[in-house]
Amino acid sequence: MKAVHVDLGEKSYNIYIGEKCLADLPRLLTGVSPDSVSLLVSDELVFSLYGEEVLEILHSAGFKVEAAVIKGGEGCKNLTTLDWLYEQMITRGLDRSSTVFTLGGGVVGDLAGFAAASFMRGIGFIQIPTSLLAQVDSSVGGKTGVNLPLGKNLVGAFYQPGLVLADVSLLNTLAEKEYKTGLAEVIKYGVIWDGTFFDFLETNRERIKARDPKYLIHIVQRCCEIKAEIVSQDEKESGLRALLNLGHTFGHAFEALTGYKQFTHGEAVAIGMVCVARLAEKLGTMTAAEAGRVVDLIQNYGLPVHYGNLPADDIVVRMRMDKKSTAGKIKMVLPTGIGSSEVTAGITEEQIKSVLS
Ligand code: NAD
């Protein structure tokens, strides 16, 4: 099993990555009290696949763990489900020494992570991410929270887990669309931070598409190393961490304008990365050949590269509403080659429209 250390002083923790490694969970747990009741939070689909197995592993090791299963999907990452979770925590007797285990994708991780952060002002929190997106991104770095009717992720907390256990063999049951959503975030790490990793993604496409565990372990490990490095320098996103938003300013606009129905988050980010690569080429921070490689890689992994027929004016209006824009000018992450990037302020609407044709 591989381990990636997230260095955050007293809040430091390890991410363990392996194949068929769920049974290793009890020996990795430190600070989880066997005397207090803990809660395993999962969604219906993931619990039906792996819930009983994880409960059995924890019970056999002497931990008192009960399950709370939510319906699943972005629609239940809200205050109503959070309220239900608090109720479960109280009626099942969780106390200040209890732990919340999450078993699921980013929805379960964000929601139950926020429940752990806020219940009795913070209890134990262990992440067992089961989607590719959760293993490479959402389970690492401590962002937790829920959506409000007025916007996504508007309520939340930075709350670091005690450990993350990513078992890549769980990814075998992930739907193809969800797997590709995770791959968009994987490609993002190559573009913003590591050209050698980008080369790896180009060279080993077929093995990665086939979900070969050896390649998946490398991917999850490298992405977690990069995220750990970024987060340990900028836990609360006052600078460097913003690089993880590559493609997201465009992506959020595509998602919002299509009512969050046409594209998964990863698909919208993939199209957003195509737009920023083309913008970087126009602004001279990336060569045409480099931008072409980004577009080709996205396309080769079966991700979309075009947003369809949304009007450019609507996209720009939506991007202006992004919290990173000021005085009509838009701030976003632009690649400065393959494997490096920077936050660029003052991008004009004309420049944006020039890549939306
Ligand atoms: P998700 O949790 O909805 O999971 C996607 C689907 O895959 C669900 O239907 C789920 O049941 C299913 N699934 C998960 N693991 C499975 C498995 N092993 N086998 C079969 N099916 C499985 O969505 P997601 O893409 O994992 O995460 C998206 C969420 O993550 C969003 O809410 C987003 O805001 C959040 N996010 C958070 C961060 C962060 O830093 N906290 C970063 C990125 C995204």
Coordinates of C-alpha atoms and ligand atoms in Angstrom, one line a residue:
M1 CA 0.0 0.0 0.0
K2 CA 1.2 3.5 -0.8
A3 CA 1.0 6.4 1.6
V4 CA 0.9 10.1 0.9
H5 CA 1.4 12.5 3.8
V6 CA -0.6 15.7 4.0
D7 CA 1.6 18.1 6.0
L8 CA -0.6 20.5 8.0
G9 CA 1.1 20.7 11.4
E10 CA -1.2 19.3 14.1
K11 CA -3.9 18.5 11.4
S12 CA -1.5 16.3 9.3
Y13 CA -2.8 13.0 8.1
N14 CA -2.0 10.2 5.7
I15 CA -3.8 9.1 2.5
Y16 CA -3.4 5.3 2.0
I17 CA -3.8 4.0 -1.5
G18 CA -4.0 0.4 -2.5
E19 CA -5.8 -2.4 -4.2
K20 CA -8.3 -4.6 -2.2
C21 CA -7.1 -2.9 1.0
L22 CA -10.4 -2.2 2.9
A23 CA -9.4 -4.9 5.4
D24 CA -6.4 -2.8 6.4
L25 CA -8.6 -0.1 7.8
P26 CA -8.7 -1.2 11.4
R27 CA -4.9 -1.3 11.8
L28 CA -4.6 2.2 10.3
L29 CA -7.1 3.7 12.7
T30 CA -5.6 5.7 15.5
G31 CA -7.7 7.8 17.8
V32 CA -11.0 6.1 17.0
S33 CA -12.5 5.1 20.3
P34 CA -13.9 1.5 20.4
D35 CA -16.1 2.5 23.3
S36 CA -18.0 5.2 21.5
V37 CA -20.6 4.6 18.8
S38 CA -19.4 5.8 15.3
L39 CA -21.4 6.3 12.1
L40 CA -20.7 5.0 8.6
V41 CA -22.3 7.3 6.1
S42 CA -22.9 6.1 2.6
D43 CA -25.3 6.4 -0.3
E44 CA -27.7 3.7 -1.4
L45 CA -25.7 2.5 -4.4
V46 CA -22.3 2.4 -2.7
F47 CA -23.7 0.9 0.5
S48 CA -25.4 -1.9 -1.5
L49 CA -22.0 -2.7 -3.0
Y50 CA -19.6 -2.3 -0.1
G51 CA -21.4 -1.2 3.0
E52 CA -21.8 -4.6 4.7
E53 CA -18.2 -5.5 4.0
V54 CA -16.9 -2.3 5.6
L55 CA -19.2 -2.7 8.6
E56 CA -18.1 -6.3 9.0
I57 CA -14.4 -5.3 8.9
L58 CA -15.0 -2.6 11.6
H59 CA -17.2 -4.8 13.8
S60 CA -14.7 -7.7 13.7
A61 CA -12.0 -5.3 14.9
G62 CA -14.2 -4.3 17.9
F63 CA -15.5 -0.9 16.7
K64 CA -19.1 0.0 17.4
V65 CA -20.2 1.4 14.1
E66 CA -23.7 1.9 12.8
A67 CA -24.8 2.9 9.2
A68 CA -26.7 5.9 8.0
V69 CA -27.5 5.6 4.3
I70 CA -28.6 8.7 2.2
K71 CA -30.2 8.5 -1.2
G72 CA -27.3 9.8 -3.1
G73 CA -26.7 12.3 -5.9
E74 CA -26.0 16.1 -5.8
G75 CA -29.7 16.7 -5.0
C76 CA -29.3 15.4 -1.5
K77 CA -26.2 17.4 -0.6
N78 CA -28.3 19.9 1.3
L79 CA -29.5 21.1 4.7
T80 CA -32.4 18.7 4.8
T81 CA -30.2 15.6 4.5
L82 CA -27.7 17.3 6.9
D83 CA -30.5 17.7 9.5
W84 CA -31.4 14.1 9.0
L85 CA -27.8 13.1 9.6
Y86 CA -27.6 15.1 12.8
E87 CA -30.8 13.3 14.0
Q88 CA -29.2 10.0 13.2
M89 CA -26.1 11.0 15.2
I90 CA -28.1 11.9 18.2
T91 CA -30.5 9.0 18.2
R92 CA -27.8 6.5 17.8
G93 CA -25.8 7.9 20.7
L94 CA -22.8 9.5 19.0
D95 CA -20.8 11.6 21.5
R96 CA -17.7 13.9 21.4
S97 CA -15.4 10.9 21.0
S98 CA -17.3 9.4 18.1
T99 CA -16.2 9.2 14.5
V100 CA -17.9 9.6 11.1
F101 CA -16.7 7.3 8.4
T102 CA -17.7 8.3 4.9
L103 CA -18.0 5.6 2.2
G104 CA -18.9 7.1 -1.1
G105 CA -18.1 9.8 -3.7
G106 CA -17.7 13.5 -3.2
V107 CA -21.4 14.0 -2.2
V108 CA -21.2 11.7 0.8
G109 CA -17.7 13.0 1.7
D110 CA -18.7 16.7 1.6
L111 CA -22.0 16.2 3.4
A112 CA -20.9 13.8 6.1
G113 CA -17.6 15.6 6.5
F114 CA -19.5 18.8 7.3
A115 CA -21.7 16.9 9.7
A116 CA -18.5 15.6 11.4
A117 CA -17.0 19.2 11.4
S118 CA -20.1 20.7 13.1
F119 CA -21.6 18.0 15.3
M120 CA -20.7 18.9 18.9
R121 CA -18.2 21.3 17.4
G122 CA -16.2 18.6 15.6
I123 CA -15.8 14.9 16.0
G124 CA -13.6 12.2 14.3
F125 CA -13.7 12.0 10.5
I126 CA -12.4 9.2 8.3
Q127 CA -12.8 9.2 4.5
I128 CA -13.1 6.1 2.4
P129 CA -13.6 7.6 -1.1
T130 CA -15.2 5.3 -3.7
S131 CA -15.4 7.4 -6.9
L132 CA -12.4 8.4 -8.9
L133 CA -13.2 12.1 -8.3
A134 CA -13.3 11.5 -4.6
Q135 CA -10.1 9.5 -4.5
V136 CA -8.1 12.1 -6.5
D137 CA -9.7 15.3 -5.3
S138 CA -12.7 15.8 -3.0
S139 CA -11.5 13.5 -0.1
V140 CA -8.2 15.3 0.2
G141 CA -7.8 18.8 1.5
G142 CA -10.6 19.2 4.0
K143 CA -13.2 21.1 2.1
T144 CA -16.6 20.0 3.4
G145 CA -20.1 21.4 2.9
V146 CA -23.5 21.4 1.4
N147 CA -25.4 23.3 -1.3
L148 CA -28.1 25.9 -0.7
P149 CA -31.0 26.6 -3.1
L150 CA -29.1 29.8 -4.1
G151 CA -25.8 28.1 -5.0
K152 CA -23.5 25.1 -4.7
N153 CA -21.2 24.6 -1.7
L154 CA -22.3 27.9 0.0
V155 CA -22.2 26.5 3.5
G156 CA -19.2 24.5 4.8
A157 CA -16.0 24.2 6.7
F158 CA -12.4 23.4 6.2
Y159 CA -12.1 20.2 8.3
Q160 CA -9.3 17.7 7.7
P161 CA -9.9 14.0 8.0
G162 CA -7.9 11.8 10.4
L163 CA -7.0 9.6 7.4
V164 CA -8.1 8.7 3.9
L165 CA -8.2 5.2 2.6
A166 CA -8.5 4.9 -1.2
D167 CA -9.0 1.4 -2.5
V168 CA -8.8 1.5 -6.3
S169 CA -10.5 -1.9 -6.7
L170 CA -13.7 -0.1 -5.7
L171 CA -13.5 1.9 -9.0
N172 CA -14.4 -1.2 -11.0
T173 CA -18.1 -0.7 -10.3
L174 CA -18.1 3.0 -11.1
A175 CA -20.3 3.9 -14.1
E176 CA -18.3 5.0 -17.2
K177 CA -19.6 8.5 -17.1
E178 CA -18.5 8.9 -13.4
Y179 CA -15.1 7.4 -14.2
K180 CA -14.6 10.0 -17.0
T181 CA -15.7 12.8 -14.7
G182 CA -12.8 11.8 -12.4
L183 CA -10.4 11.6 -15.3
A184 CA -11.1 15.2 -16.2
E185 CA -9.8 16.2 -12.7
V186 CA -6.8 13.8 -13.2
I187 CA -5.9 15.6 -16.5
K188 CA -6.2 18.9 -14.7
Y189 CA -3.3 17.9 -12.3
G190 CA -1.1 17.2 -15.2
V191 CA -1.8 20.5 -16.9
I192 CA -1.4 22.7 -13.8
W193 CA 1.5 21.0 -12.1
D194 CA 3.3 18.1 -13.6
G195 CA 4.3 17.7 -17.3
T196 CA 5.7 14.2 -16.7
F197 CA 2.4 13.1 -15.3
F198 CA 0.7 14.6 -18.3
D199 CA 3.0 12.5 -20.5
F200 CA 2.1 9.4 -18.5
L201 CA -1.6 10.1 -19.2
E202 CA -0.9 10.4 -22.9
T203 CA 1.3 7.2 -23.1
N204 CA -0.9 4.9 -21.0
R205 CA -4.3 5.8 -22.2
E206 CA -5.5 2.3 -22.9
R207 CA -4.4 0.8 -19.6
I208 CA -6.0 3.7 -17.8
K209 CA -9.2 3.5 -19.7
A210 CA -9.3 -0.3 -18.8
R211 CA -8.9 0.7 -15.1
D212 CA -5.8 -1.4 -14.6
P213 CA -5.2 -1.2 -10.9
K214 CA -1.5 -0.7 -11.2
Y215 CA -2.1 2.4 -13.3
L216 CA -4.9 3.6 -11.0
I217 CA -2.7 3.4 -8.0
H218 CA -0.1 5.6 -9.7
I219 CA -2.8 8.1 -10.8
V220 CA -4.4 8.4 -7.4
Q221 CA -1.0 8.6 -5.7
R222 CA 0.3 11.3 -8.0
C223 CA -2.9 13.4 -7.8
C224 CA -3.0 13.1 -4.0
E225 CA 0.7 14.1 -3.8
I226 CA 0.1 17.2 -5.9
K227 CA -3.0 18.2 -4.0
A228 CA -1.2 17.5 -0.7
E229 CA 1.7 19.7 -1.8
I230 CA -0.7 22.5 -2.8
V231 CA -3.0 22.3 0.3
S232 CA -0.1 22.1 2.7
Q233 CA 1.1 25.5 1.4
D234 CA -2.4 27.0 1.2
E235 CA -5.0 25.2 3.2
K236 CA -7.7 27.8 3.0
E237 CA -7.3 28.9 -0.6
S238 CA -5.8 32.3 -0.3
G239 CA -3.5 31.8 -3.2
L240 CA -1.9 28.6 -4.6
R241 CA -4.9 26.4 -4.0
A242 CA -6.8 28.4 -6.6
L243 CA -4.8 26.6 -9.3
L244 CA -7.0 23.5 -8.7
N245 CA -9.8 25.5 -10.3
L246 CA -8.3 25.3 -13.8
G247 CA -11.2 25.2 -16.3
H248 CA -13.8 25.7 -13.5
T249 CA -14.8 29.3 -14.3
F250 CA -15.9 28.3 -17.8
G251 CA -17.1 24.9 -16.4
H252 CA -19.4 26.4 -13.8
A253 CA -20.9 28.7 -16.5
F254 CA -21.6 25.6 -18.8
E255 CA -23.1 23.7 -15.9
A256 CA -25.3 26.5 -14.7
L257 CA -26.5 27.5 -18.2
T258 CA -27.6 23.9 -18.9
G259 CA -29.4 23.6 -15.5
Y260 CA -26.8 21.1 -14.2
K261 CA -28.4 18.4 -16.4
Q262 CA -26.4 18.2 -19.7
F263 CA -22.9 17.8 -18.3
T264 CA -21.4 16.1 -15.3
H265 CA -19.1 18.4 -13.3
G266 CA -16.0 16.7 -14.9
E267 CA -17.4 17.1 -18.4
A268 CA -18.0 20.8 -17.9
V269 CA -14.5 21.2 -16.4
A270 CA -13.1 19.3 -19.4
I271 CA -14.7 21.7 -21.9
G272 CA -13.5 24.6 -19.6
M273 CA -9.9 23.2 -19.8
V274 CA -10.2 23.3 -23.6
C275 CA -11.3 26.9 -23.5
V276 CA -8.5 28.0 -21.1
A277 CA -5.9 26.1 -23.3
R278 CA -7.1 28.0 -26.3
L279 CA -7.1 31.3 -24.3
A280 CA -3.6 30.6 -23.1
E281 CA -2.6 30.0 -26.7
K282 CA -4.1 33.4 -27.8
L283 CA -2.5 35.2 -24.9
G284 CA 0.9 33.6 -25.6
T285 CA 1.3 31.7 -22.3
M286 CA 1.1 28.4 -24.1
T287 CA 2.1 27.3 -27.6
A288 CA -0.4 26.1 -30.2
A289 CA 1.2 22.6 -30.0
E290 CA 0.8 22.5 -26.2
A291 CA -2.8 23.7 -26.3
G292 CA -3.4 21.0 -29.0
R293 CA -2.0 18.3 -26.7
V294 CA -4.4 19.3 -23.9
V295 CA -7.4 19.2 -26.3
D296 CA -6.3 15.9 -27.8
L297 CA -5.9 14.3 -24.3
I298 CA -9.3 15.4 -23.2
Q299 CA -10.8 14.1 -26.4
N300 CA -8.9 10.8 -26.3
Y301 CA -10.3 10.0 -22.9
G302 CA -13.8 10.4 -24.3
L303 CA -14.6 13.7 -22.6
P304 CA -16.5 16.4 -24.5
V305 CA -14.5 19.4 -25.9
H306 CA -17.4 21.6 -26.9
Y307 CA -20.3 23.2 -25.0
G308 CA -22.8 23.0 -27.8
N309 CA -24.8 26.1 -28.9
L310 CA -24.9 28.2 -25.7
P311 CA -24.8 31.9 -26.6
A312 CA -21.3 33.4 -26.0
D313 CA -23.0 36.5 -24.3
D314 CA -24.8 34.3 -21.8
I315 CA -21.5 32.4 -21.0
V316 CA -19.7 35.7 -20.4
V317 CA -22.5 37.1 -18.2
R318 CA -22.4 33.9 -16.1
M319 CA -18.6 34.0 -15.8
R320 CA -18.8 37.6 -14.6
M321 CA -21.0 36.4 -11.7
D322 CA -18.1 34.2 -10.6
K323 CA -16.8 35.2 -7.3
K324 CA -13.3 35.7 -8.7
S325 CA -14.2 38.4 -11.2
T326 CA -13.9 42.1 -10.4
A327 CA -15.0 45.3 -12.3
G328 CA -16.2 43.3 -15.3
K329 CA -12.7 41.7 -15.7
I330 CA -12.4 38.0 -15.1
K331 CA -9.7 36.3 -13.1
M332 CA -9.0 32.7 -13.8
V333 CA -6.2 30.0 -13.9
L334 CA -4.3 29.8 -17.2
P335 CA -1.8 27.2 -18.1
T336 CA 1.7 28.6 -18.7
G337 CA 2.8 25.4 -20.5
I338 CA 2.1 21.8 -19.8
G339 CA 2.7 21.2 -16.1
S340 CA 2.6 24.8 -14.9
S341 CA -0.1 27.4 -14.4
E342 CA -0.9 30.8 -12.8
V343 CA -3.9 32.8 -11.7
T344 CA -4.3 35.6 -14.3
A345 CA -6.4 38.6 -13.5
G346 CA -7.9 41.2 -15.9
I347 CA -9.0 38.9 -18.7
T348 CA -11.5 40.8 -20.9
E349 CA -14.8 39.7 -22.2
E350 CA -13.5 40.1 -25.8
Q351 CA -10.7 37.7 -25.0
I352 CA -13.1 35.2 -23.6
K353 CA -15.5 35.5 -26.6
S354 CA -12.6 35.0 -28.9
V355 CA -12.3 31.4 -27.7
L356 CA -16.0 30.7 -27.7
S357 CA -16.5 30.5 -31.4
Ligands
NAD1 P1 -21.1 11.4 -6.2 O1 -20.7 11.3 -4.8 O2 -22.5 11.8 -6.5 O3 -20.8 10.0 -6.9 C1 -21.2 9.8 -8.3 C2 -22.0 8.6 -8.4 O4 -21.2 7.5 -8.4 C3 -23.1 8.4 -7.4 O5 -24.2 7.9 -8.0 C4 -22.5 7.3 -6.5 O6 -23.5 6.5 -5.9 C5 -21.7 6.5 -7.5 N1 -20.5 5.8 -6.9 C6 -19.5 6.3 -6.1 N2 -18.6 5.3 -5.9 C7 -19.0 4.2 -6.6 C8 -18.5 2.9 -6.8 N3 -17.3 2.6 -6.3 N4 -19.2 2.1 -7.6 C9 -20.3 2.4 -8.1 N5 -20.9 3.6 -8.0 C10 -20.2 4.5 -7.2 O7 -20.2 12.4 -7.0 P2 -18.6 12.6 -7.2 O8 -18.4 12.9 -8.6 O9 -17.9 11.5 -6.5 O10 -18.4 14.0 -6.3 C11 -19.0 15.2 -6.7 C12 -19.2 16.1 -5.5 O11 -17.9 16.3 -5.0 C13 -19.8 17.4 -5.8 O12 -20.8 17.7 -4.8 C14 -18.7 18.4 -5.7 O13 -19.1 19.7 -5.2 C15 -17.8 17.7 -4.7 N6 -16.3 18.1 -4.7 C16 -15.7 18.4 -3.6 C17 -14.4 18.7 -3.6 C18 -13.7 19.0 -2.3 O14 -12.6 19.5 -2.3 N7 -14.4 18.8 -1.2 C19 -13.7 18.8 -4.8 C20 -14.3 18.4 -5.9 C21 -15.7 18.1 -5.9

